[in-house]
PDB file of C-alpha atoms in Angstrom:
ATOM      1  CA  UNK D1246      52.327  57.117  26.117  1.00 64.00           C
ATOM      2  CA  UNK D1247      53.381  55.927  22.664  1.00 68.00           C
ATOM      3  CA  UNK D1248      55.142  52.885  24.138  1.00 69.00           C
ATOM      4  CA  UNK D1249      52.030  52.002  26.156  1.00 75.00           C
ATOM      5  CA  UNK D1250      49.905  52.107  23.023  1.00 73.00           C
ATOM      6  CA  UNK D1251      52.526  50.267  20.990  1.00 73.00           C
ATOM      7  CA  UNK D1252      53.295  47.484  23.525  1.00 77.00           C
ATOM      8  CA  UNK D1253      50.319  45.212  22.693  1.00 80.00           C
ATOM      9  CA  UNK D1254      51.111  45.364  18.982  1.00 77.00           C
ATOM     10  CA  UNK D1255      54.798  44.597  19.529  1.00 77.00           C
ATOM     11  CA  UNK D1256      54.052  41.779  21.968  1.00 79.00           C
ATOM     12  CA  UNK D1257      51.613  40.176  19.539  1.00 80.00           C
ATOM     13  CA  UNK D1258      54.162  40.369  16.702  1.00 80.00           C
ATOM     14  CA  UNK D1259      56.915  38.885  18.864  1.00 79.00           C
ATOM     15  CA  UNK D1260      54.646  36.085  20.127  1.00 80.00           C
ATOM     16  CA  UNK D1261      53.553  35.245  16.587  1.00 83.00           C
ATOM     17  CA  UNK D1262      57.078  35.067  15.193  1.00 80.00           C
ATOM     18  CA  UNK D1263      58.413  33.188  18.209  1.00 78.00           C
ATOM     19  CA  UNK D1264      55.584  30.680  17.853  1.00 82.00           C
ATOM     20  CA  UNK D1265      56.449  30.149  14.191  1.00 83.00           C
ATOM     21  CA  UNK D1266      60.136  29.654  15.062  1.00 80.00           C
ATOM     22  CA  UNK D1267      59.220  27.234  17.865  1.00 80.00           C
ATOM     23  CA  UNK D1268      57.030  25.154  15.542  1.00 82.00           C
ATOM     24  CA  UNK D1269      59.842  25.151  12.993  1.00 83.00           C
ATOM     25  CA  UNK D1270      62.295  23.874  15.617  1.00 80.00           C
ATOM     26  CA  UNK D1271      59.853  21.177  16.736  1.00 78.00           C
ATOM     27  CA  UNK D1272      59.450  20.007  13.143  1.00 83.00           C
ATOM     28  CA  UNK D1273      63.175  19.197  12.925  1.00 83.00           C
ATOM     29  CA  UNK D1274      64.281  15.603  13.302  1.00 83.00           C
ATOM     30  CA  UNK D1275      65.863  14.100  16.414  1.00 80.00           C
ATOM     31  CA  UNK D1276      69.357  14.130  14.931  1.00 81.00           C
ATOM     32  CA  UNK D1277      69.166  17.907  14.517  1.00 79.00           C
ATOM     33  CA  UNK D1278      68.047  18.330  18.127  1.00 75.00           C
ATOM     34  CA  UNK D1279      70.825  16.064  19.407  1.00 74.00           C
ATOM     35  CA  UNK D1280      73.365  18.125  17.466  1.00 77.00           C
ATOM     36  CA  UNK D1281      72.219  21.334  19.191  1.00 75.00           C
ATOM     37  CA  UNK D1282      74.056  22.244  22.384  1.00 69.00           C
ATOM     38  CA  UNK D1283      71.981  21.851  25.550  1.00 61.00           C
ATOM     39  CA  UNK D1284      70.408  25.143  26.529  1.00 65.00           C
ATOM     40  CA  UNK D1285      71.477  26.724  23.261  1.00 70.00           C
ATOM     41  CA  UNK D1286      68.043  26.867  21.674  1.00 73.00           C
ATOM     42  CA  UNK D1287      66.565  28.509  24.754  1.00 74.00           C
ATOM     43  CA  UNK D1288      69.164  31.282  24.585  1.00 74.00           C
ATOM     44  CA  UNK D1289      68.600  31.738  20.867  1.00 77.00           C
ATOM     45  CA  UNK D1290      64.828  32.060  21.337  1.00 78.00           C
ATOM     46  CA  UNK D1291      65.245  34.494  24.213  1.00 78.00           C
ATOM     47  CA  UNK D1292      67.756  36.651  22.345  1.00 80.00           C
ATOM     48  CA  UNK D1293      65.655  36.530  19.193  1.00 81.00           C
ATOM     49  CA  UNK D1294      62.505  37.770  20.908  1.00 81.00           C
ATOM     50  CA  UNK D1295      64.407  40.594  22.623  1.00 83.00           C
ATOM     51  CA  UNK D1296      66.073  41.560  19.351  1.00 84.00           C
ATOM     52  CA  UNK D1297      62.738  41.577  17.556  1.00 83.00           C
ATOM     53  CA  UNK D1298      61.223  43.872  20.191  1.00 82.00           C
ATOM     54  CA  UNK D1299      64.191  46.216  19.888  1.00 84.00           C
ATOM     55  CA  UNK D1300      64.009  46.195  16.102  1.00 84.00           C
ATOM     56  CA  UNK D1301      60.284  46.931  16.016  1.00 82.00           C
ATOM     57  CA  UNK D1302      60.673  49.786  18.495  1.00 81.00           C
ATOM     58  CA  UNK D1303      63.648  51.241  16.614  1.00 82.00           C
ATOM     59  CA  UNK D1304      61.860  51.179  13.277  1.00 82.00           C
ATOM     60  CA  UNK D1305      58.606  52.553  14.681  1.00 79.00           C
ATOM     61  CA  UNK D1306      59.981  55.256  16.952  1.00 80.00           C
ATOM     62  CA  UNK D1307      63.325  56.184  15.375  1.00 83.00           C
ATOM     63  CA  UNK D1308      63.746  55.232  11.738  1.00 86.00           C
ATOM     64  CA  UNK D1309      60.369  56.191  10.269  1.00 86.00           C
ATOM     65  CA  UNK D1310      60.124  59.582  12.063  1.00 87.00           C
ATOM     66  CA  UNK D1311      63.734  60.422  11.172  1.00 90.00           C
ATOM     67  CA  UNK D1312      63.215  59.636   7.479  1.00 91.00           C
ATOM     68  CA  UNK D1313      60.050  61.749   7.432  1.00 92.00           C
ATOM     69  CA  UNK D1314      61.835  64.626   9.177  1.00 93.00           C
ATOM     70  CA  UNK D1315      64.750  64.482   6.741  1.00 94.00           C
ATOM     71  CA  UNK D1316      62.405  64.432   3.741  1.00 95.00           C
ATOM     72  CA  UNK D1317      60.495  67.442   5.046  1.00 95.00           C
ATOM     73  CA  UNK D1318      63.722  69.351   5.720  1.00 95.00           C
ATOM     74  CA  UNK D1319      64.974  68.617   2.204  1.00 95.00           C
ATOM     75  CA  UNK D1320      61.692  69.875   0.735  1.00 96.00           C
ATOM     76  CA  UNK D1321      61.869  73.071   2.813  1.00 96.00           C
ATOM     77  CA  UNK D1322      65.514  73.627   1.844  1.00 95.00           C
ATOM     78  CA  UNK D1323      64.664  73.164  -1.811  1.00 95.00           C
ATOM     79  CA  UNK D1324      61.801  75.679  -1.655  1.00 96.00           C
ATOM     80  CA  UNK D1325      63.656  78.251   0.436  1.00 96.00           C
ATOM     81  CA  UNK D1326      67.190  78.053  -0.971  1.00 96.00           C
ATOM     82  CA  UNK D1327      67.000  76.123  -4.224  1.00 95.00           C
ATOM     83  CA  UNK D1328      67.949  72.696  -5.491  1.00 95.00           C
ATOM     84  CA  UNK D1329      71.719  73.146  -4.967  1.00 96.00           C
ATOM     85  CA  UNK D1330      71.408  73.577  -1.203  1.00 95.00           C
ATOM     86  CA  UNK D1331      68.902  70.739  -0.998  1.00 95.00           C
ATOM     87  CA  UNK D1332      71.206  68.445  -3.011  1.00 96.00           C
ATOM     88  CA  UNK D1333      74.173  69.357  -0.786  1.00 96.00           C
ATOM     89  CA  UNK D1334      72.126  68.559   2.330  1.00 96.00           C
ATOM     90  CA  UNK D1335      70.934  65.283   0.790  1.00 96.00           C
ATOM     91  CA  UNK D1336      74.516  64.311  -0.084  1.00 97.00           C
ATOM     92  CA  UNK D1337      75.665  65.125   3.449  1.00 96.00           C
ATOM     93  CA  UNK D1338      72.831  63.057   4.856  1.00 95.00           C
ATOM     94  CA  UNK D1339      73.649  60.158   2.528  1.00 96.00           C
ATOM     95  CA  UNK D1340      77.349  60.177   3.483  1.00 97.00           C
ATOM     96  CA  UNK D1341      76.474  60.307   7.177  1.00 95.00           C
ATOM     97  CA  UNK D1342      74.107  57.353   6.835  1.00 93.00           C
ATOM     98  CA  UNK D1343      76.678  55.399   4.782  1.00 96.00           C
ATOM     99  CA  UNK D1344      79.355  55.900   7.447  1.00 97.00           C
ATOM    100  CA  UNK D1345      76.868  54.845  10.115  1.00 95.00           C
ATOM    101  CA  UNK D1346      75.955  51.687   8.203  1.00 94.00           C
ATOM    102  CA  UNK D1347      79.612  50.706   7.717  1.00 97.00           C
ATOM    103  CA  UNK D1348      80.426  51.255  11.400  1.00 97.00           C
ATOM    104  CA  UNK D1349      77.273  49.438  12.493  1.00 94.00           C
ATOM    105  CA  UNK D1350      78.126  46.421  10.333  1.00 95.00           C
ATOM    106  CA  UNK D1351      81.543  46.257  11.979  1.00 95.00           C
ATOM    107  CA  UNK D1352      79.926  46.450  15.420  1.00 94.00           C
ATOM    108  CA  UNK D1353      77.375  43.820  14.422  1.00 92.00           C
ATOM    109  CA  UNK D1354      80.101  41.389  13.348  1.00 93.00           C
ATOM    110  CA  UNK D1355      81.842  41.811  16.708  1.00 93.00           C
ATOM    111  CA  UNK D1356      78.539  41.387  18.567  1.00 90.00           C
ATOM    112  CA  UNK D1357      77.702  38.204  16.637  1.00 89.00           C
ATOM    113  CA  UNK D1358      81.087  36.733  17.530  1.00 87.00           C
ATOM    114  CA  UNK D1359      80.555  37.632  21.203  1.00 86.00           C
ATOM    115  CA  UNK D1360      77.097  36.028  21.136  1.00 82.00           C
ATOM    116  CA  UNK D1361      78.481  32.898  19.467  1.00 82.00           C
ATOM    117  CA  UNK D1362      81.125  32.549  22.169  1.00 81.00           C
ATOM    118  CA  UNK D1363      78.621  33.274  24.932  1.00 79.00           C
ATOM    119  CA  UNK D1364      76.257  30.593  23.591  1.00 76.00           C
ATOM    120  CA  UNK D1365      79.114  28.111  23.337  1.00 76.00           C
ATOM    121  CA  UNK D1366      80.245  28.820  26.907  1.00 75.00           C
ATOM    122  CA  UNK D1367      76.711  28.556  28.255  1.00 74.00           C
ATOM    123  CA  UNK D1368      76.151  25.282  26.430  1.00 72.00           C
ATOM    124  CA  UNK D1369      79.480  23.988  27.695  1.00 70.00           C
ATOM    125  CA  UNK D1370      78.389  24.681  31.261  1.00 69.00           C
ATOM    126  CA  UNK D1371      75.049  22.952  30.762  1.00 68.00           C
ATOM    127  CA  UNK D1372      76.774  19.955  29.139  1.00 69.00           C
ATOM    128  CA  UNK D1373      79.186  19.722  32.057  1.00 66.00           C
ATOM    129  CA  UNK D1374      76.346  19.701  34.578  1.00 69.00           C
ATOM    130  CA  UNK D1375      74.441  17.133  32.557  1.00 69.00           C
ATOM    131  CA  UNK D1376      76.933  14.431  33.465  1.00 70.00           C
ATOM    132  CA  UNK D1377      77.311  15.459  37.093  1.00 68.00           C
ATOM    133  CA  UNK D1378      75.978  12.144  38.419  1.00 71.00           C
ATOM    134  CA  UNK D1379      78.688  10.184  36.608  1.00 69.00           C
ATOM    135  CA  UNK D1380      81.309  12.643  37.793  1.00 70.00           C
ATOM    136  CA  UNK D1381      80.092  12.288  41.396  1.00 73.00           C
ATOM    137  CA  UNK D1382      79.986   8.516  41.090  1.00 70.00           C
ATOM    138  CA  UNK D1383      83.592   8.443  39.909  1.00 74.00           C
ATOM    139  CA  UNK D1384      84.680  11.067  42.488  1.00 78.00           C
ATOM    140  CA  UNK D1385      86.115  13.055  39.566  1.00 74.00           C
ATOM    141  CA  UNK D1386      84.932  16.562  40.460  1.00 78.00           C
ATOM    142  CA  UNK D1387      88.450  18.021  40.437  1.00 80.00           C
ATOM    143  CA  UNK D1388      89.273  16.366  37.121  1.00 80.00           C
ATOM    144  CA  UNK D1389      85.989  17.586  35.563  1.00 77.00           C
ATOM    145  CA  UNK D1390      86.654  21.115  36.874  1.00 79.00           C
ATOM    146  CA  UNK D1391      90.113  21.150  35.299  1.00 80.00           C
ATOM    147  CA  UNK D1392      88.707  19.826  32.020  1.00 79.00           C
ATOM    148  CA  UNK D1393      85.929  22.459  32.071  1.00 76.00           C
ATOM    149  CA  UNK D1394      88.416  25.258  32.742  1.00 80.00           C
ATOM    150  CA  UNK D1395      90.595  23.978  29.901  1.00 80.00           C
ATOM    151  CA  UNK D1396      87.653  23.927  27.480  1.00 77.00           C
ATOM    152  CA  UNK D1397      86.607  27.442  28.549  1.00 75.00           C
ATOM    153  CA  UNK D1398      90.118  28.804  28.069  1.00 78.00           C
ATOM    154  CA  UNK D1399      90.330  26.999  24.720  1.00 78.00           C
ATOM    155  CA  UNK D1400      87.095  28.615  23.563  1.00 72.00           C
ATOM    156  CA  UNK D1401      88.255  32.037  24.676  1.00 71.00           C
ATOM    157  CA  UNK D1402      91.549  31.565  22.879  1.00 71.00           C
ATOM    158  CA  UNK D1403      93.588  32.107  26.038  1.00 65.00           C
TER     159      UNK D1403
END
């Protein structure tokens, strides 16, 4: 039920931000667009809108309720058992969150590297298909395939 009520708000926010990003990309000069890999911007926009939806849902349905719950528990602990128990619980909560943040940053760095490689590979494929008419004309399909495989393996570090 909460997701059904929340969906229009999230969709409007994502559409608004995506529209702003699209206008920003259109405002760039031709040299910038030529420097972008083919198909790369599409993937970035798609990933960005999905990430924004996930972020909005996580903040709305996980982060805010969890912070409120923790604050209420700390207040109850303070009233029932005193400030020492409440401070110990707060410290435990802080350490747990700090460990989570450190581990999440490590995971995020690995994810960003995977996304960078995925975008590069996707763009490489699109670039290879872009010149398919010249490849066909020169009867160089096998040569282009070997070159593509070499570039893929080079990107993957194999």
